CSV table of C-alpha atoms in Angstrom, one decimal:
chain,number,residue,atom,x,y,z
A,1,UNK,CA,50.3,-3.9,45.5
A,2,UNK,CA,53.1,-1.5,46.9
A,3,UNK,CA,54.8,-1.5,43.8
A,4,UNK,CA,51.6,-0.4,41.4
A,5,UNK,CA,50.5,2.0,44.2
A,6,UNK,CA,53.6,4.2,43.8
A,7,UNK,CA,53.8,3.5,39.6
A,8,UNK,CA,50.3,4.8,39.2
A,9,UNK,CA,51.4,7.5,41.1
A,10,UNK,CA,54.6,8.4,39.5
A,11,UNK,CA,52.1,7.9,35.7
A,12,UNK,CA,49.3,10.6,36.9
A,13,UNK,CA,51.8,12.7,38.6
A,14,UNK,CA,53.7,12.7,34.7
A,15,UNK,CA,50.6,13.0,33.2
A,16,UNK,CA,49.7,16.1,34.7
A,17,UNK,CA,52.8,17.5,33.6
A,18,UNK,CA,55.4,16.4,36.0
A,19,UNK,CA,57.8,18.6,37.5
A,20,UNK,CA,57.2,22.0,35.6
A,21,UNK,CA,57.4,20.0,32.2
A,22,UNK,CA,60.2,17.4,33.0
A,23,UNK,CA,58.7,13.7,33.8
A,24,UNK,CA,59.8,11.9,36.8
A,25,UNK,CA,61.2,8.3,35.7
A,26,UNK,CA,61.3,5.6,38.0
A,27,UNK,CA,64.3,3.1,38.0
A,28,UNK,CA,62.8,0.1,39.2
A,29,UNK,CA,64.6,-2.7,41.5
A,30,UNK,CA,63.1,-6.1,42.4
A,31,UNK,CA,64.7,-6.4,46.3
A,32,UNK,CA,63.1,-9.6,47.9
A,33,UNK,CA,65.4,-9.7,51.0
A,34,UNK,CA,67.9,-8.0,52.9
A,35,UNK,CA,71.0,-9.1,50.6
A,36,UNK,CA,69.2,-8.1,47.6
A,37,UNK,CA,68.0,-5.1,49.0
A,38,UNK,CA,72.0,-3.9,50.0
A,39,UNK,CA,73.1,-5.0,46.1
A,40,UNK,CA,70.3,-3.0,44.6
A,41,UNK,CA,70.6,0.1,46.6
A,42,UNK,CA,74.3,0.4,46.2
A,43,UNK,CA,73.4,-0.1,42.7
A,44,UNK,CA,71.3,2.4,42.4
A,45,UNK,CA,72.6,5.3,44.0
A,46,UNK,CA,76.3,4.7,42.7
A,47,UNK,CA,75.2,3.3,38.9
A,48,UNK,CA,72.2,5.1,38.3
A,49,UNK,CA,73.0,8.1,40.6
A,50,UNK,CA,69.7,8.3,42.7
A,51,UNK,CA,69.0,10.5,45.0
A,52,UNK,CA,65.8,9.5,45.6
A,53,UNK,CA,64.7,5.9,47.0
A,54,UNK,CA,61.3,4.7,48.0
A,55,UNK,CA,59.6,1.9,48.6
A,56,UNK,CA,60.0,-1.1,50.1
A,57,UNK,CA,57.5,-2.9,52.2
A,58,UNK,CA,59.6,-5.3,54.4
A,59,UNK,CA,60.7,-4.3,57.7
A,60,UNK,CA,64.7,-6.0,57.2
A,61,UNK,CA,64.8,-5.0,53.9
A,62,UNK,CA,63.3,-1.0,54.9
A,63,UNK,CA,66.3,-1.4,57.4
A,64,UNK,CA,69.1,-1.6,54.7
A,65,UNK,CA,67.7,0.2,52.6
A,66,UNK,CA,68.1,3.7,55.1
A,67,UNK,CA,71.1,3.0,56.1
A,68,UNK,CA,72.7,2.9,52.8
A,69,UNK,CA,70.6,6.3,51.8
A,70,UNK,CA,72.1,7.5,55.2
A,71,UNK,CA,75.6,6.9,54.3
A,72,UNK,CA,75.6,8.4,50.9
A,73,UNK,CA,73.2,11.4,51.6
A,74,UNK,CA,69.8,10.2,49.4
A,75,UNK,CA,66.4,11.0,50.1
A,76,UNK,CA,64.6,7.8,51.2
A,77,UNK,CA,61.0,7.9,51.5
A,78,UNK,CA,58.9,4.4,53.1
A,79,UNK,CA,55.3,3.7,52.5
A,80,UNK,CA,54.5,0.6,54.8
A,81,UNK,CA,57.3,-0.5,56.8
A,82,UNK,CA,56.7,-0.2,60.4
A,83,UNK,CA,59.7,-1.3,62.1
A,84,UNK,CA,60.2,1.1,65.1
A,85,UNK,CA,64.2,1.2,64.7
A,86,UNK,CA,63.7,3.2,60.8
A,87,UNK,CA,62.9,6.0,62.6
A,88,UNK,CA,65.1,5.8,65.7
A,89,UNK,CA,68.7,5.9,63.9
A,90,UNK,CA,68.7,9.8,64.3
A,91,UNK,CA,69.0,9.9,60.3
A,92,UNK,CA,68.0,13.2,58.6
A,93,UNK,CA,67.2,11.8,55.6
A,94,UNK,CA,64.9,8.9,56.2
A,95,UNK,CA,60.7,9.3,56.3
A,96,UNK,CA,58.0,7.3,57.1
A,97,UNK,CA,54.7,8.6,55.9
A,98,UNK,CA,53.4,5.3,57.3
A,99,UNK,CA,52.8,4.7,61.2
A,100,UNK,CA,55.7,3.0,63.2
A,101,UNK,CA,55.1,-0.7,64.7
A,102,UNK,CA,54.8,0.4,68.4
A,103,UNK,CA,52.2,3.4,67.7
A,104,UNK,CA,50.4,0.9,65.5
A,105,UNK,CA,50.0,-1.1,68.2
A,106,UNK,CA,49.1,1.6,70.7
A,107,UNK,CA,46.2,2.3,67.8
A,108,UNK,CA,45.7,-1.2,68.1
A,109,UNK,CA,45.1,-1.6,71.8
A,110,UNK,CA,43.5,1.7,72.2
A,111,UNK,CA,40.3,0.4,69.5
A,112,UNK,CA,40.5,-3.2,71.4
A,113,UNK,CA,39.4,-1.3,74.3
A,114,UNK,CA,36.8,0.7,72.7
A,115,UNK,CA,35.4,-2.7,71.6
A,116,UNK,CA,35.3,-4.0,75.0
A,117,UNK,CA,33.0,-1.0,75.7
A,118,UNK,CA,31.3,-2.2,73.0
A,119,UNK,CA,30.6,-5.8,74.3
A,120,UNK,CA,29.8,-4.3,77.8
A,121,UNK,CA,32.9,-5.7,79.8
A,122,UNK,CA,34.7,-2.7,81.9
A,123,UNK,CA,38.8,-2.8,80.8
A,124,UNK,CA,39.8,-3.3,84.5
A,125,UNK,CA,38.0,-6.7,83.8
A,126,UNK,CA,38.7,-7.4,79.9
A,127,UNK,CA,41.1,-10.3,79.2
A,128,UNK,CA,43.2,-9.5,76.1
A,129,UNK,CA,45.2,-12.2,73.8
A,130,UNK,CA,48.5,-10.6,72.3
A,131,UNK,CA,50.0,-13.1,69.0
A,132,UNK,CA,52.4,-11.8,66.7
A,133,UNK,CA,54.6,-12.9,64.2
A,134,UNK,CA,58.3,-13.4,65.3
A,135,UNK,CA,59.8,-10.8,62.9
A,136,UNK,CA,60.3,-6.8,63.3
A,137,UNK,CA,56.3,-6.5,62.1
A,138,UNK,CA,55.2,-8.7,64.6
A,139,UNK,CA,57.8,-7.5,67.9
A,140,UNK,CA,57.1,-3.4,66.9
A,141,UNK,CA,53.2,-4.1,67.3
A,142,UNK,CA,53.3,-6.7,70.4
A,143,UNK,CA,55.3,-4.0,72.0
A,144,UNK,CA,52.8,-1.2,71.7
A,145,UNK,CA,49.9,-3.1,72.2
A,146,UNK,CA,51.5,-4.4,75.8
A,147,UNK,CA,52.3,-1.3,76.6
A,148,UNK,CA,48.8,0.6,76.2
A,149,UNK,CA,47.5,-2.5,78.1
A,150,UNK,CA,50.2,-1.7,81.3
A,151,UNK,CA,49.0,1.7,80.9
A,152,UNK,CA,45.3,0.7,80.7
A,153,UNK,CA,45.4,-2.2,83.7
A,154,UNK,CA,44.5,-4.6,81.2
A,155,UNK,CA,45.3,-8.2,81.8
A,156,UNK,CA,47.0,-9.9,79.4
A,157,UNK,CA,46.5,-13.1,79.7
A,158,UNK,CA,48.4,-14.4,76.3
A,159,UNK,CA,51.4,-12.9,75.0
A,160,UNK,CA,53.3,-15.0,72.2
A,161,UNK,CA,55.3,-14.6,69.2
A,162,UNK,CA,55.0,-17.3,66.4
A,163,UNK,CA,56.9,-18.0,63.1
A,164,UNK,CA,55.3,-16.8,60.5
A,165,UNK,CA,56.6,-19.2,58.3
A,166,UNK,CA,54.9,-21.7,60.2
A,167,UNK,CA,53.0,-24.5,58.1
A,168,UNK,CA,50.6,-25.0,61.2
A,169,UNK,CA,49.6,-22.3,63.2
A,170,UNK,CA,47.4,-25.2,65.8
A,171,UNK,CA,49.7,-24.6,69.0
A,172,UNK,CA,49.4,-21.1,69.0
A,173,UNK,CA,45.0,-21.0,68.6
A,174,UNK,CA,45.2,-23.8,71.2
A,175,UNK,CA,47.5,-21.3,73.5
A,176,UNK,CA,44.1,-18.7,73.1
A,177,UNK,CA,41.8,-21.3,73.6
A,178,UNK,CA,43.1,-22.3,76.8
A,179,UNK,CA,43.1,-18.9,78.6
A,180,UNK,CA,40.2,-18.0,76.5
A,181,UNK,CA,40.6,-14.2,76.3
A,182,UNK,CA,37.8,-11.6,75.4
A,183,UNK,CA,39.6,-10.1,72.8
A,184,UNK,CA,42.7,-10.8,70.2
A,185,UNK,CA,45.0,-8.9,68.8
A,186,UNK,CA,46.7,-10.9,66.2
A,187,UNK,CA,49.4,-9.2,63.8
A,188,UNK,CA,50.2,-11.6,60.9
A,189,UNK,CA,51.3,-11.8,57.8
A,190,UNK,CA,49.1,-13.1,54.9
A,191,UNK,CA,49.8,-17.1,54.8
A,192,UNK,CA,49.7,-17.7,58.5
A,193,UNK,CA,46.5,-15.4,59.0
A,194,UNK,CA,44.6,-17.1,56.7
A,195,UNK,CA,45.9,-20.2,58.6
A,196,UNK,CA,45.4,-18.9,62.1
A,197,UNK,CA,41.8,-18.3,61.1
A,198,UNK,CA,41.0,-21.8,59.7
A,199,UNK,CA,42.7,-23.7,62.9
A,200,UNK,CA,40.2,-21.3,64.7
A,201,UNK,CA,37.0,-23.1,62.8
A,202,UNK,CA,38.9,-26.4,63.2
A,203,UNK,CA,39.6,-26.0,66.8
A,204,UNK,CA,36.1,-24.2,67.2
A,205,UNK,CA,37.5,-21.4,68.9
A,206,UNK,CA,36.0,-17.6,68.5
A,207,UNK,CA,37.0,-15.1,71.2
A,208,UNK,CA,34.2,-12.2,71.5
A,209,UNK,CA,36.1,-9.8,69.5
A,210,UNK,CA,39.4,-11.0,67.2
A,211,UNK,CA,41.4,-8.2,65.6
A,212,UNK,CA,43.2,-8.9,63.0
A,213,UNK,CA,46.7,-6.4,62.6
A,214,UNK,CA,48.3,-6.3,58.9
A,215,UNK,CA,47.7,-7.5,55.6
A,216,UNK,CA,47.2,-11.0,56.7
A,217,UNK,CA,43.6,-10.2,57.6
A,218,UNK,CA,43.0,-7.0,54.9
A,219,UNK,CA,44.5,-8.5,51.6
A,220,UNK,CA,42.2,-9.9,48.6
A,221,UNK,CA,43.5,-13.3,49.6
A,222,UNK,CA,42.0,-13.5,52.7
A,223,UNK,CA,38.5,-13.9,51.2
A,224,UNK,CA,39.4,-15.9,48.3
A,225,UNK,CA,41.3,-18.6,50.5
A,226,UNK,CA,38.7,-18.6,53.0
A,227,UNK,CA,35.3,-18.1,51.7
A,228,UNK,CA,32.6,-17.8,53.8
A,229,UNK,CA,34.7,-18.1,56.9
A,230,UNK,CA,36.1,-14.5,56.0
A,231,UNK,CA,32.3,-13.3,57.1
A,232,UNK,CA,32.7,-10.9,60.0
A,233,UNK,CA,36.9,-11.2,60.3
A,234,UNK,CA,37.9,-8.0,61.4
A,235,UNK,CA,41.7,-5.9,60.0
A,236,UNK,CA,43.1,-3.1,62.0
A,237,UNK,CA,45.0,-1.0,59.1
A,238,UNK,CA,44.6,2.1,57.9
A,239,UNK,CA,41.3,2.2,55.6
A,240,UNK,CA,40.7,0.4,52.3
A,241,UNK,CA,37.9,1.8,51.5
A,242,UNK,CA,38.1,5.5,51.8
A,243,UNK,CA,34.9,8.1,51.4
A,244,UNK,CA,35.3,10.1,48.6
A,245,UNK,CA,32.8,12.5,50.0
A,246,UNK,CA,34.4,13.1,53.0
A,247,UNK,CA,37.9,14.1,50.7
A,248,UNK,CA,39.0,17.3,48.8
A,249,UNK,CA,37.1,17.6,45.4
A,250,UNK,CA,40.7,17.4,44.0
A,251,UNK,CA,41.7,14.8,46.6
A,252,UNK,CA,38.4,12.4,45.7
A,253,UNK,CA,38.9,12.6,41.9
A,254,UNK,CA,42.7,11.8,42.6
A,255,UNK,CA,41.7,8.8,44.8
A,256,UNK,CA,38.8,7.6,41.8
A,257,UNK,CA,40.8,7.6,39.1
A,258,UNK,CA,43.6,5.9,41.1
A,259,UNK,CA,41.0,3.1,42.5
A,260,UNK,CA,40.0,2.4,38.8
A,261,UNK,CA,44.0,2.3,37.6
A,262,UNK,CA,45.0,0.1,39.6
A,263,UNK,CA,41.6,-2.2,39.3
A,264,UNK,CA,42.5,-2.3,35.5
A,265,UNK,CA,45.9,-3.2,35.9
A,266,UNK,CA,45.9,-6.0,38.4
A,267,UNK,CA,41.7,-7.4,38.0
A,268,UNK,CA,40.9,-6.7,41.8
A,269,UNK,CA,40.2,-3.7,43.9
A,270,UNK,CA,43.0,-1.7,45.3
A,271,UNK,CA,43.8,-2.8,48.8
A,272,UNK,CA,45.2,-0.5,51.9
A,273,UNK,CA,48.9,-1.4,51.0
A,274,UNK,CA,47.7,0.0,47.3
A,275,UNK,CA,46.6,3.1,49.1
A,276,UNK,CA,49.6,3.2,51.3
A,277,UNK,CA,51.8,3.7,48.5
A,278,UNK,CA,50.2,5.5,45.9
A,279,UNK,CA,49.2,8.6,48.9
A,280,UNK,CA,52.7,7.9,50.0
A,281,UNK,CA,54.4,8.7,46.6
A,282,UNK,CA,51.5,11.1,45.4
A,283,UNK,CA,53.3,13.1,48.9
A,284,UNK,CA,56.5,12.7,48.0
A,285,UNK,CA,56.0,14.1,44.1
A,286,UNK,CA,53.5,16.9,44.6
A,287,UNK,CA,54.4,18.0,48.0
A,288,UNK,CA,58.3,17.7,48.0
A,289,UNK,CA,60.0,17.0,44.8
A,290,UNK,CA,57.8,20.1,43.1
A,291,UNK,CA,58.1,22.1,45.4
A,292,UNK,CA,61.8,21.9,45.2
A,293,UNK,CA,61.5,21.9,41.4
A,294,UNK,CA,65.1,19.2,41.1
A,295,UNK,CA,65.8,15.9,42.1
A,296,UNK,CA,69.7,16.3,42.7
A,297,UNK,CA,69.7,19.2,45.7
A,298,UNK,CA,69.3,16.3,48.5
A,299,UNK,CA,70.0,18.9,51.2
A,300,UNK,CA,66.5,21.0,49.8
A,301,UNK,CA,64.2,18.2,49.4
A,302,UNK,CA,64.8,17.2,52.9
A,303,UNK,CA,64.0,20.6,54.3
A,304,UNK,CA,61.2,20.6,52.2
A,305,UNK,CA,60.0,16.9,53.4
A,306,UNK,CA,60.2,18.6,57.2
A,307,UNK,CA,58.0,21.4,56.3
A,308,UNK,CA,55.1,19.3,54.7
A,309,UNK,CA,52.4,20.2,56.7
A,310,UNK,CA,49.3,18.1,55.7
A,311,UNK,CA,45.9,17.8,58.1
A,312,UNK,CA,44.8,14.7,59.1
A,313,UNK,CA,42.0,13.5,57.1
A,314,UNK,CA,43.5,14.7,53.6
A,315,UNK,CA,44.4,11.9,52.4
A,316,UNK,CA,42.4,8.6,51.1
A,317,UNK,CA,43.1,6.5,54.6
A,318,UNK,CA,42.0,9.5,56.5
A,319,UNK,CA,45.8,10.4,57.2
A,320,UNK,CA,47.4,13.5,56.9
A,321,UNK,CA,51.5,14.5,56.7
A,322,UNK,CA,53.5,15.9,59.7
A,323,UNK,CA,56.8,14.6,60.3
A,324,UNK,CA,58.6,14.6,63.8
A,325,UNK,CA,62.5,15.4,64.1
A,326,UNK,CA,62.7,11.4,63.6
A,327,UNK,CA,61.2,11.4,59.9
A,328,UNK,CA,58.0,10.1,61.9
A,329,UNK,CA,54.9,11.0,60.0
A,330,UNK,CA,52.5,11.7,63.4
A,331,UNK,CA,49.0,11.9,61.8
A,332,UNK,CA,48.6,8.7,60.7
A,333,UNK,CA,45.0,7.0,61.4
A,334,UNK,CA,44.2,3.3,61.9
A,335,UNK,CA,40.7,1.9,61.2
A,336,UNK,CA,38.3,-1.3,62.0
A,337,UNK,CA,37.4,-2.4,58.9
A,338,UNK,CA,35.4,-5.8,58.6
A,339,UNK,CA,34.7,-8.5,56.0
A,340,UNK,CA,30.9,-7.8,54.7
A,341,UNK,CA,29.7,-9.8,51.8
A,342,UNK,CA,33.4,-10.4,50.0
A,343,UNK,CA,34.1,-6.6,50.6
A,344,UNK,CA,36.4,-4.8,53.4
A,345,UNK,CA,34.2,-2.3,54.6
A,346,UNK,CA,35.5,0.4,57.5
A,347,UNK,CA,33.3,0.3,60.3
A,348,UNK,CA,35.0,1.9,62.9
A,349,UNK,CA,35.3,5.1,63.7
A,350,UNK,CA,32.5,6.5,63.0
A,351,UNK,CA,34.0,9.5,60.8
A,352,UNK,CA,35.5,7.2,58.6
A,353,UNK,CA,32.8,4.2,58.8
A,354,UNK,CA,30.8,2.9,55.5
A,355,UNK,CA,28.6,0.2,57.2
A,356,UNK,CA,27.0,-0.8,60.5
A,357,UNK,CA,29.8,-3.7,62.3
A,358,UNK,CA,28.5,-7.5,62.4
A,359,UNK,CA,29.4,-10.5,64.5
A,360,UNK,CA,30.3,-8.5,67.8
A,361,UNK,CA,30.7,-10.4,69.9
A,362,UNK,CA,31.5,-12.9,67.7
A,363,UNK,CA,29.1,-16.2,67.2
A,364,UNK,CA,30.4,-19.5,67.9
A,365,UNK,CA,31.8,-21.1,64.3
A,366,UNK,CA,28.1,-23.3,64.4
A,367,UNK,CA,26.2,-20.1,64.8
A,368,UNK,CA,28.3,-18.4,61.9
A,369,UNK,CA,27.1,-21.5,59.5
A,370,UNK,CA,23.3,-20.7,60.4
């Protein structure tokens, strides 16, 4: 999905005429881990003589992947990472358009309390459940989430990492069944949320409010592995679903024809890691690379990537484009959005929302069946 965001973006970007005539042409590199991922970039940049890298997804493999850019003075440009450490090597040539692990989770804990207004508990009394994965992901989130609750006075009264790699994720539901929080935060990856979520039914646990962080609660799979257990499983991300009205005329036919690209290619609707790349890359072509006009001046593309100045709510997740003197992108925006009838809808907030919310608090696993 982060791979056809960014190629649909480099096709409509060539198709309407590239960079004053000349086409951008993606090299393509397959970089499944960390090893791969220091191979390929070296390849790359010394074989292929790139100056440009973007990508990657995966926290470890982002990791290598800037450093190498760092060392041999290339543009690199992330759409989903969120590893905290990317942005906190004092490079001057790495950028995140994407949010960082430890603001996500900030994001996240500041809509967990907005929920417990919602269910009527005051946040001096709300009992919050932290799980994460073990990996950078998982760490970078738990980290801001515990620290809006210290600043909040809420009490945590679970805090655990798990191995997403886990075949059984029963110890950690029974963890949140014993102290029995009002609300989860649970950042996951795909195969152990869809997990998490059926020991849940099995172990007939539902907390008031569970929010799910990451594409282990907002990817097609979720719904197809889980059915009609998906019903009312909420995904903190930034939307899937944008509003085409509330975009640019330019920006809304952009997003459209994207949306129906990418269903054509892959069979399924574009999901918000789609979005995060192909906004990401549709950035980095139209707003950097032509406004330098070249590819090789490394130096002028960086000092153009510093002065993109895009306002939040420009682009399809409601984000905008403003870096910090870290290559931080600060207007990022994280939605609610909630599993409605097979679809990810955004329902929260309310600038942003497509549907009315269901199942908060969230009914007992018997009640859901009714």
């Amino acid at each position: 999905d982060n791979y056809w965001g960014a190629r649909i973006a480099i096709d409509m970007f060539n198709e309407r005429g590239g960079v004053d005539g000349r086409m951008i042409e993606a090299v393509e590199a397959d970089v499944p881990d960390p090893q791969a991922a220091q191979t390929e970039i070296n390849r790359l940049i010394q074989n292929e003589k790139l100056t440009v890298i973007t990508g990657l997804y995966g926290s470890a493999i982002a990791e290598v992947a800037a450093g190498i850019c760092n060392r041999n003075n290339v543009l690199y440009w992330e759409h989903v990472s969120v590893v905290d450490r990317l942005t906190e090597q004092g490079y001057d040539n790495v950028f995140r358009v994407h949010v960082s692990g430890s603001n996500y989770g900030l994001k996240a804990g500041a809509i967990a309390a907005d929920f417990s207004d919602m269910i009527g508990i005051d946040l001096k009394d709300l009992r919050l459940g932290i799980i994460s994965e073990n990996g950078d992901f998982g760490q970078s989130l738990a980290k801001g989430i515990r620290q809006y609750a210290e600043e909040n006075g809420i009490q945590v009264v679970v805090d655990e990492l798990y191995d997403a790699k886990t075949t059984d994720t029963s110890p950690i539901v029974m963890k949140l069944k014993d102290a029995d929080p009002d609300i989860v935060i649970a950042t996951s990856y795909i195969n152990d949320g869809i997990d998490i979520t059926k020991k849940c039914k099995v172990l007939n646990y539902a907390p008031k409010v569970f929010l799910g962080v990451g594409s282990g609660y907002g990817a097609a799979a979720y719904p197809e592995a889980l059915g009609a257990d998906a019903e009312g499983q909420i995904d903190l991300d930034p939307t899937g679903a944008p509003v085409l009205e509330n975009l640019s005329p330019e920006m809304a036919e952009l997003t459209k024809e994207f949306q129906e690209r990418f269903k054509a290619e892959n069979g399924y609707d574009a999901p918000v890691v789609g979005y995060l790349a192909w906004q990401a890359t549709w950035v980095l072509l139209n707003d950097v690379i032509a406004e330098v006009g070249d590819v090789d001046d490394v130096d002028a593309l960086i000092e153009a990537a510093r002065a993109v100045d895009i306002p939040e709510g420009t682009l399809p997740t409601g984000a905008g484009v403003k870096f910090d003197a870290n290559g931080q992108n600060e207007r990022c925006v994280i939605a609610a959005m909630q599993w409605q009838d097979g679809k990810l809808v955004t329902i929260y907030p309310e600038s942003l929302a497509q549907a009315d919310m269901i199942c908060v608090p969230m009914p007992s696993w018997s009640e859901r069946g009714k």
